[in-house]
Amino acid sequence: MLNELVQIAQSLPQAQGQLARAHYRLAIINKERADDAAYEHHKELALQIRAALRPEDKQADPAFEEALFQELCLWLLW
Amino acid sequence: MYCEAVIRMLTWAFPEHYSKDQGHQFASWDRCERCVKHALRVSTVIHTHHVSMDQDGPYGDLLLRCSWYLYERETYGPARQLVQRAISAFRDMTSKEYLNAVDLLGLIDMDLNQPRAALSAIEKVLEVRRSISPPDDPFTAYSLNALGLAYTELPDLDKAYRAHQEAMSIRERIGSDRVGNSYSNMASLLLRMGKPDEAEDMLKRSAYLTDLSDEPFLASGNPRHSGDMVLLSRIRLQQGTIDDALRLATAALKFRQERLGKRLKTCDSMYDVARILHMQGGAAEAM
């Protein structure tokens, strides 16, 4: 599901927040599966996209939590 | 002369949103889809060659109608470009067409997760409508509802509540068929306030959702109603009934995949389903 979401979101300029959030969830799942390389890969992508979307946010080392990526997406997309 | 004739023919294909407050015009989508590329071409030619068009004439009307369709189909880039051209094409900044164009710009910015920009457009229109319309004007209610949405996203939840409450009161007083839209949006706000039971009660006030079964969501065919299904899924999640949350999120996803295709709202529903699957221990399915 998330990998398919990444494929779609990569093709939509307005879906960068969705893309970052999907990478966040993939990172967390891979961490639970002890796949450290995949965890680091998705974490880096999620943070890179977030930094591009929120250049004004200069937090040095923000907690890697869902809220960080949820705010890149609407509360409810009607 | 030929240009104006083409504009008038194309305008016929696209429903307007400025005479009556109404939701998605999905019944017209097939017709709009056949004409949209021609409308975009006309706009490109006029823009590129600086063709002089009458202010407040049919060209602005076509741009506005076409941009509503593009917005409904989540084609945000072209929708935003066209609605900005529409705004420039209207001289009378109190006309229903001009105000409707600024409304739409706000809605587009909202979907693009720019609630501050949306708020600016919405407040501008609301101020004009309050100054020229009677107190219970349906479009004033529309603006207040949009204001509530923007504040919900910011989030400034107290201001969102006051705006939704005022919009809902107007719509109830005048017997508007858009009151269900207010109930849905207020329910979303209540959920964001951490009040899932109150959100459920509010959502049930919509006549078509009284028993909160799946059928009315799906039977309507209205893409906007998939938002209600997403909302109910998230209410169930906060209430702790995770199986029901997954069932509803999955149904909303299926609806959006079939009706909207690979667009932003489908992405949002995919994440909902993946998140719930992950919460249930289904990491492999979530991936």
Tab-separated table of C-alpha atoms in Angstrom:
chain	number	residue	atom	x	y	z
A	1	MET	CA	0.000	0.000	0.000
A	2	LEU	CA	2.644	2.536	1.072
A	3	ASN	CA	4.969	1.699	-1.799
A	4	GLU	CA	2.103	2.217	-4.248
A	5	LEU	CA	1.291	5.482	-2.490
A	6	VAL	CA	4.900	6.603	-2.947
A	7	GLN	CA	4.669	5.839	-6.674
A	8	ILE	CA	1.525	7.935	-7.063
A	9	ALA	CA	2.642	10.799	-4.835
A	10	GLN	CA	5.967	11.093	-6.685
A	11	SER	CA	4.004	11.944	-9.829
A	12	LEU	CA	1.889	14.653	-8.188
A	13	PRO	CA	3.554	17.992	-7.353
A	14	GLN	CA	0.853	18.774	-4.786
A	15	ALA	CA	1.343	15.469	-2.965
A	16	GLN	CA	4.810	16.073	-1.520
A	17	GLY	CA	3.400	16.141	2.010
A	18	GLN	CA	1.704	12.818	1.363
A	19	LEU	CA	5.000	11.486	0.029
A	20	ALA	CA	6.944	12.557	3.126
A	21	ARG	CA	4.331	11.004	5.416
A	22	ALA	CA	4.410	7.713	3.492
A	23	HIS	CA	8.219	7.594	3.788
A	24	TYR	CA	7.856	8.262	7.518
A	25	ARG	CA	5.523	5.272	7.928
A	26	LEU	CA	7.790	3.064	5.795
A	27	ALA	CA	10.729	4.089	7.961
A	28	ILE	CA	8.906	3.145	11.154
A	29	ILE	CA	7.771	-0.207	9.776
A	30	ASN	CA	11.291	-1.026	8.587
A	31	LYS	CA	12.692	-0.098	11.968
A	32	GLU	CA	10.309	-2.571	13.619
A	33	ARG	CA	11.492	-5.214	11.157
A	34	ALA	CA	15.095	-4.420	12.098
A	35	ASP	CA	15.910	-3.396	8.530
A	36	ASP	CA	18.221	-0.544	9.481
A	37	ALA	CA	19.257	0.327	5.935
A	38	ALA	CA	15.643	0.692	4.771
A	39	TYR	CA	14.806	2.627	7.923
A	40	GLU	CA	17.600	5.137	7.306
A	41	HIS	CA	16.704	5.397	3.611
A	42	HIS	CA	13.053	6.264	4.227
A	43	LYS	CA	13.831	8.483	7.191
A	44	GLU	CA	16.269	10.521	5.140
A	45	LEU	CA	13.771	10.905	2.294
A	46	ALA	CA	10.978	11.914	4.665
A	47	LEU	CA	13.148	14.557	6.323
A	48	GLN	CA	14.501	15.830	3.000
A	49	ILE	CA	11.012	16.386	1.638
A	50	ARG	CA	9.921	18.040	4.872
A	51	ALA	CA	12.897	20.384	4.782
A	52	ALA	CA	12.023	21.369	1.217
A	53	LEU	CA	8.393	22.022	2.136
A	54	ARG	CA	9.170	23.840	5.394
A	55	PRO	CA	12.475	25.666	4.830
A	56	GLU	CA	11.534	28.121	7.590
A	57	ASP	CA	11.578	25.333	10.178
A	58	LYS	CA	15.154	25.322	11.485
A	59	GLN	CA	14.802	22.735	14.270
A	60	ALA	CA	18.226	21.094	14.454
A	61	ASP	CA	17.106	17.585	15.296
A	62	PRO	CA	13.325	17.314	15.475
A	63	ALA	CA	11.790	14.172	16.970
A	64	PHE	CA	11.039	11.704	14.184
A	65	GLU	CA	7.322	11.433	14.910
A	66	GLU	CA	4.169	11.267	12.823
A	67	ALA	CA	3.084	14.769	13.873
A	68	LEU	CA	6.103	16.177	12.039
A	69	PHE	CA	4.725	14.801	8.766
A	70	GLN	CA	1.023	14.980	9.527
A	71	GLU	CA	1.284	18.767	9.490
A	72	LEU	CA	2.379	18.556	5.854
A	73	CYS	CA	-1.046	17.126	5.031
A	74	LEU	CA	-4.534	18.467	5.634
A	75	TRP	CA	-6.493	17.449	8.707
A	76	LEU	CA	-9.275	16.426	6.341
A	77	LEU	CA	-9.110	16.486	2.589
A	78	TRP	CA	-12.748	16.767	1.572
B	1	MET	CA	-16.435	37.136	-33.216
B	2	TYR	CA	-15.402	33.498	-33.746
B	3	CYS	CA	-13.480	33.542	-30.501
B	4	GLU	CA	-16.532	34.699	-28.595
B	5	ALA	CA	-18.699	32.064	-30.273
B	6	VAL	CA	-16.259	29.329	-29.226
B	7	ILE	CA	-16.222	30.698	-25.682
B	8	ARG	CA	-20.015	30.661	-25.491
B	9	MET	CA	-20.225	27.101	-26.814
B	10	LEU	CA	-17.617	25.856	-24.354
B	11	THR	CA	-19.227	27.694	-21.460
B	12	TRP	CA	-22.371	25.632	-21.990
B	13	ALA	CA	-20.434	22.494	-21.036
B	14	PHE	CA	-19.387	23.654	-17.579
B	15	PRO	CA	-21.825	24.217	-14.709
B	16	GLU	CA	-21.595	27.479	-12.784
B	17	HIS	CA	-21.256	27.811	-9.012
B	18	TYR	CA	-22.047	31.484	-8.467
B	19	SER	CA	-25.862	31.607	-8.642
B	20	LYS	CA	-26.486	28.892	-6.085
B	21	ASP	CA	-24.321	27.435	-3.339
B	22	GLN	CA	-23.934	23.837	-4.450
B	23	GLY	CA	-21.437	21.054	-4.045
B	24	HIS	CA	-19.446	19.033	-6.545
B	25	GLN	CA	-21.102	18.838	-9.961
B	26	PHE	CA	-19.935	15.309	-10.646
B	27	ALA	CA	-22.922	14.532	-12.874
B	28	SER	CA	-21.408	16.917	-15.430
B	29	TRP	CA	-17.881	15.534	-15.310
B	30	ASP	CA	-18.075	13.491	-18.521
B	31	ARG	CA	-19.318	16.465	-20.500
B	32	CYS	CA	-16.735	18.760	-18.920
B	33	GLU	CA	-13.933	16.320	-19.644
B	34	ARG	CA	-14.772	16.367	-23.342
B	35	CYS	CA	-14.502	20.153	-23.443
B	36	VAL	CA	-11.780	20.983	-20.924
B	37	LYS	CA	-8.820	20.679	-23.264
B	38	HIS	CA	-10.519	23.042	-25.727
B	39	ALA	CA	-11.174	25.562	-22.976
B	40	LEU	CA	-7.542	25.355	-21.859
B	41	ARG	CA	-6.414	25.851	-25.457
B	42	VAL	CA	-8.623	28.921	-25.886
B	43	SER	CA	-7.247	30.386	-22.679
B	44	THR	CA	-3.655	29.710	-23.731
B	45	VAL	CA	-4.179	31.354	-27.135
B	46	ILE	CA	-5.872	34.411	-25.640
B	47	HIS	CA	-3.208	34.740	-22.974
B	48	THR	CA	-0.225	34.138	-25.248
B	49	HIS	CA	-1.369	36.506	-27.979
B	50	HIS	CA	-2.718	39.139	-25.568
B	51	VAL	CA	-6.126	39.014	-27.220
B	52	SER	CA	-8.277	41.753	-25.750
B	53	MET	CA	-11.439	40.379	-24.123
B	54	ASP	CA	-14.343	42.271	-22.588
B	55	GLN	CA	-14.063	42.687	-18.814
B	56	ASP	CA	-16.946	40.988	-16.985
B	57	GLY	CA	-17.756	39.187	-20.254
B	58	PRO	CA	-18.194	35.538	-21.190
B	59	TYR	CA	-14.455	34.803	-21.187
B	60	GLY	CA	-14.139	35.252	-17.425
B	61	ASP	CA	-17.238	33.143	-16.965
B	62	LEU	CA	-15.714	30.301	-19.003
B	63	LEU	CA	-12.443	30.484	-17.068
B	64	LEU	CA	-14.299	30.380	-13.770
B	65	ARG	CA	-16.530	27.444	-14.699
B	66	CYS	CA	-13.618	25.519	-16.157
B	67	SER	CA	-11.449	26.110	-13.088
B	68	TRP	CA	-14.209	24.729	-10.838
B	69	TYR	CA	-14.186	21.538	-12.874
B	70	LEU	CA	-10.394	21.264	-12.718
B	71	TYR	CA	-10.547	21.812	-8.953
B	72	GLU	CA	-13.149	19.084	-8.539
B	73	ARG	CA	-10.882	16.730	-10.503
B	74	GLU	CA	-7.911	17.701	-8.293
B	75	THR	CA	-6.018	19.224	-11.218
B	76	TYR	CA	-4.791	22.001	-9.003
B	77	GLY	CA	-2.044	23.653	-11.068
B	78	PRO	CA	-4.205	24.448	-14.113
B	79	ALA	CA	-7.193	25.199	-11.853
B	80	ARG	CA	-5.205	27.814	-9.951
B	81	GLN	CA	-3.828	29.374	-13.124
B	82	LEU	CA	-7.264	29.618	-14.716
B	83	VAL	CA	-8.998	31.016	-11.665
B	84	GLN	CA	-6.334	33.709	-11.365
B	85	ARG	CA	-6.979	34.628	-14.994
B	86	ALA	CA	-10.704	34.656	-14.212
B	87	ILE	CA	-10.146	37.029	-11.307
B	88	SER	CA	-8.259	39.366	-13.644
B	89	ALA	CA	-11.101	39.154	-16.160
B	90	PHE	CA	-13.685	40.553	-13.748
B	91	ARG	CA	-13.731	44.280	-13.137
B	92	ASP	CA	-16.663	44.443	-10.733
B	93	MET	CA	-15.174	43.232	-7.448
B	94	THR	CA	-18.599	42.858	-5.869
B	95	SER	CA	-20.084	40.721	-8.636
B	96	LYS	CA	-21.123	37.176	-7.761
B	97	GLU	CA	-18.746	35.862	-10.400
B	98	TYR	CA	-15.719	37.721	-9.023
B	99	LEU	CA	-16.484	36.687	-5.437
B	100	ASN	CA	-17.004	33.100	-6.538
B	101	ALA	CA	-13.607	33.132	-8.276
B	102	VAL	CA	-11.895	34.318	-5.097
B	103	ASP	CA	-13.860	31.640	-3.172
B	104	LEU	CA	-12.410	29.042	-5.471
B	105	LEU	CA	-8.870	30.376	-5.147
B	106	GLY	CA	-9.264	29.924	-1.384
B	107	LEU	CA	-10.497	26.355	-1.780
B	108	ILE	CA	-7.599	25.473	-4.070
B	109	ASP	CA	-5.068	26.944	-1.640
B	110	MET	CA	-6.737	24.982	1.141
B	111	ASP	CA	-6.362	21.665	-0.689
B	112	LEU	CA	-2.733	22.615	-1.385
B	113	ASN	CA	-2.260	22.891	2.386
B	114	GLN	CA	-1.851	26.662	2.326
B	115	PRO	CA	-4.531	27.561	4.900
B	116	ARG	CA	-3.121	31.044	5.565
B	117	ALA	CA	-3.362	31.961	1.887
B	118	ALA	CA	-6.839	30.424	1.799
B	119	LEU	CA	-7.860	32.414	4.855
B	120	SER	CA	-6.822	35.659	3.185
B	121	ALA	CA	-9.052	34.955	0.151
B	122	ILE	CA	-11.977	33.749	2.263
B	123	GLU	CA	-11.909	36.745	4.625
B	124	LYS	CA	-11.779	39.145	1.686
B	125	VAL	CA	-14.915	37.649	0.153
B	126	LEU	CA	-16.748	37.370	3.470
B	127	GLU	CA	-16.190	41.052	4.173
B	128	VAL	CA	-17.697	42.028	0.822
B	129	ARG	CA	-20.640	39.657	1.185
B	130	ARG	CA	-21.438	40.918	4.664
B	131	SER	CA	-21.453	44.480	3.347
B	132	ILE	CA	-23.716	43.920	0.333
B	133	SER	CA	-25.968	40.969	1.274
B	134	PRO	CA	-28.791	40.419	3.758
B	135	PRO	CA	-27.672	38.712	7.015
B	136	ASP	CA	-28.983	35.269	6.074
B	137	ASP	CA	-27.524	35.178	2.590
B	138	PRO	CA	-26.608	31.599	1.505
B	139	PHE	CA	-23.243	32.749	0.162
B	140	THR	CA	-22.394	34.468	3.433
B	141	ALA	CA	-23.003	31.074	5.044
B	142	TYR	CA	-20.784	29.554	2.375
B	143	SER	CA	-17.973	31.998	3.210
B	144	LEU	CA	-18.357	31.353	6.940
B	145	ASN	CA	-18.180	27.628	6.346
B	146	ALA	CA	-15.006	28.073	4.299
B	147	LEU	CA	-13.625	30.248	7.084
B	148	GLY	CA	-14.312	27.416	9.537
B	149	LEU	CA	-12.449	24.992	7.293
B	150	ALA	CA	-9.402	27.271	7.076
B	151	TYR	CA	-9.308	27.791	10.841
B	152	THR	CA	-9.650	24.044	11.385
B	153	GLU	CA	-6.577	23.508	9.236
B	154	LEU	CA	-4.433	26.272	10.769
B	155	PRO	CA	-5.458	25.165	13.491
B	156	ASP	CA	-7.359	27.836	15.422
B	157	LEU	CA	-10.158	25.676	16.713
B	158	ASP	CA	-12.130	28.245	18.704
B	159	LYS	CA	-12.390	30.540	15.691
B	160	ALA	CA	-13.268	27.535	13.527
B	161	TYR	CA	-16.093	26.618	15.902
B	162	ARG	CA	-17.570	30.120	15.880
B	163	ALA	CA	-17.437	30.322	12.071
B	164	HIS	CA	-19.008	26.886	11.563
B	165	GLN	CA	-21.659	27.626	14.168
B	166	GLU	CA	-22.662	30.843	12.420
B	167	ALA	CA	-22.716	29.182	8.989
B	168	MET	CA	-24.778	26.284	10.334
B	169	SER	CA	-27.279	28.617	12.024
B	170	ILE	CA	-27.846	30.552	8.794
B	171	ARG	CA	-28.265	27.383	6.788
B	172	GLU	CA	-30.730	25.949	9.314
B	173	ARG	CA	-32.739	29.188	9.436
B	174	ILE	CA	-33.132	29.403	5.668
B	175	GLY	CA	-33.687	25.665	5.201
B	176	SER	CA	-30.598	25.328	2.999
B	177	ASP	CA	-29.913	21.963	1.408
B	178	ARG	CA	-26.228	22.679	2.202
B	179	VAL	CA	-26.720	22.285	5.937
B	180	GLY	CA	-25.370	18.724	5.713
B	181	ASN	CA	-22.101	20.226	4.532
B	182	SER	CA	-22.011	22.296	7.735
B	183	TYR	CA	-22.717	19.208	9.875
B	184	SER	CA	-19.858	17.317	8.201
B	185	ASN	CA	-17.385	20.163	8.580
B	186	MET	CA	-18.388	20.796	12.188
B	187	ALA	CA	-18.014	17.059	12.887
B	188	SER	CA	-14.484	17.182	11.495
B	189	LEU	CA	-13.697	20.104	13.784
B	190	LEU	CA	-15.143	18.304	16.822
B	191	LEU	CA	-12.955	15.328	16.034
B	192	ARG	CA	-9.922	17.583	15.851
B	193	MET	CA	-10.962	18.928	19.260
B	194	GLY	CA	-10.732	15.351	20.560
B	195	LYS	CA	-14.506	14.865	20.827
B	196	PRO	CA	-15.267	11.800	18.672
B	197	ASP	CA	-18.675	11.053	20.209
B	198	GLU	CA	-19.880	14.615	19.618
B	199	ALA	CA	-18.444	14.411	16.105
B	200	GLU	CA	-20.467	11.264	15.446
B	201	ASP	CA	-23.668	12.882	16.719
B	202	MET	CA	-23.032	15.904	14.510
B	203	LEU	CA	-22.386	13.768	11.427
B	204	LYS	CA	-25.631	11.866	12.049
B	205	ARG	CA	-27.574	15.108	11.684
B	206	SER	CA	-27.133	14.865	7.918
B	207	ALA	CA	-30.358	13.368	6.637
B	208	TYR	CA	-28.574	10.937	4.350
B	209	LEU	CA	-26.292	9.723	7.138
B	210	THR	CA	-28.784	9.102	9.934
B	211	ASP	CA	-27.886	5.449	10.464
B	212	LEU	CA	-24.236	5.849	9.351
B	213	SER	CA	-24.358	2.784	7.138
B	214	ASP	CA	-22.052	2.514	4.129
B	215	GLU	CA	-24.741	2.515	1.470
B	216	PRO	CA	-25.652	6.210	1.407
B	217	PHE	CA	-22.006	7.203	1.079
B	218	LEU	CA	-21.464	4.951	-1.870
B	219	ALA	CA	-24.884	5.133	-3.497
B	220	SER	CA	-24.764	8.900	-3.907
B	221	GLY	CA	-21.783	8.633	-6.241
B	222	ASN	CA	-20.723	12.043	-4.947
B	223	PRO	CA	-16.946	12.185	-4.416
B	224	ARG	CA	-17.539	14.738	-1.672
B	225	HIS	CA	-19.322	12.068	0.373
B	226	SER	CA	-16.172	9.945	0.477
B	227	GLY	CA	-14.902	12.711	2.783
B	228	ASP	CA	-17.728	11.842	5.190
B	229	MET	CA	-16.671	8.223	5.058
B	230	VAL	CA	-13.048	9.161	5.778
B	231	LEU	CA	-14.249	11.281	8.679
B	232	LEU	CA	-16.370	8.491	10.133
B	233	SER	CA	-13.419	6.100	9.848
B	234	ARG	CA	-11.260	8.532	11.836
B	235	ILE	CA	-14.054	8.967	14.402
B	236	ARG	CA	-14.140	5.178	14.849
B	237	LEU	CA	-10.364	5.140	15.234
B	238	GLN	CA	-10.505	7.703	18.050
B	239	GLN	CA	-13.362	5.719	19.618
B	240	GLY	CA	-11.150	2.623	19.559
B	241	THR	CA	-13.237	0.518	17.146
B	242	ILE	CA	-10.357	-0.203	14.826
B	243	ASP	CA	-11.997	-2.914	12.694
B	244	ASP	CA	-14.823	-0.542	11.813
B	245	ALA	CA	-12.285	2.205	11.112
B	246	LEU	CA	-10.452	-0.073	8.679
B	247	ARG	CA	-13.651	-1.160	6.940
B	248	LEU	CA	-14.708	2.459	6.378
B	249	ALA	CA	-11.242	3.636	5.334
B	250	THR	CA	-10.987	0.757	2.863
B	251	ALA	CA	-14.399	1.559	1.385
B	252	ALA	CA	-13.445	5.235	1.028
B	253	LEU	CA	-10.195	4.250	-0.659
B	254	LYS	CA	-11.938	1.944	-3.110
B	255	PHE	CA	-14.448	4.683	-3.936
B	256	ARG	CA	-11.715	7.249	-4.494
B	257	GLN	CA	-9.569	4.907	-6.583
B	258	GLU	CA	-12.506	4.154	-8.861
B	259	ARG	CA	-14.012	7.631	-8.993
B	260	LEU	CA	-10.981	9.943	-8.727
B	261	GLY	CA	-8.046	7.812	-9.859
B	262	LYS	CA	-4.447	8.355	-8.782
B	263	ARG	CA	-4.912	11.752	-7.194
B	264	LEU	CA	-4.241	13.531	-3.912
B	265	LYS	CA	-7.361	12.313	-2.102
B	266	THR	CA	-6.628	8.742	-3.073
B	267	CYS	CA	-3.130	9.130	-1.582
B	268	ASP	CA	-4.689	10.384	1.636
B	269	SER	CA	-6.996	7.377	1.861
B	270	MET	CA	-4.150	4.971	1.066
B	271	TYR	CA	-2.252	6.339	4.039
B	272	ASP	CA	-5.289	5.931	6.313
B	273	VAL	CA	-5.636	2.274	5.340
B	274	ALA	CA	-1.892	1.600	5.633
B	275	ARG	CA	-1.738	3.247	9.044
B	276	ILE	CA	-4.628	1.181	10.403
B	277	LEU	CA	-3.197	-2.036	8.942
B	278	HIS	CA	0.107	-1.221	10.622
B	279	MET	CA	-1.673	-0.553	13.924
B	280	GLN	CA	-3.313	-3.971	13.629
B	281	GLY	CA	0.057	-5.653	13.130
B	282	GLY	CA	-0.265	-5.995	9.370
B	283	ALA	CA	3.049	-4.357	8.487
B	284	ALA	CA	3.507	-6.404	5.320
B	285	GLU	CA	0.087	-5.404	3.980
B	286	ALA	CA	0.710	-1.779	4.957
B	287	MET	CA	3.926	-1.698	2.963
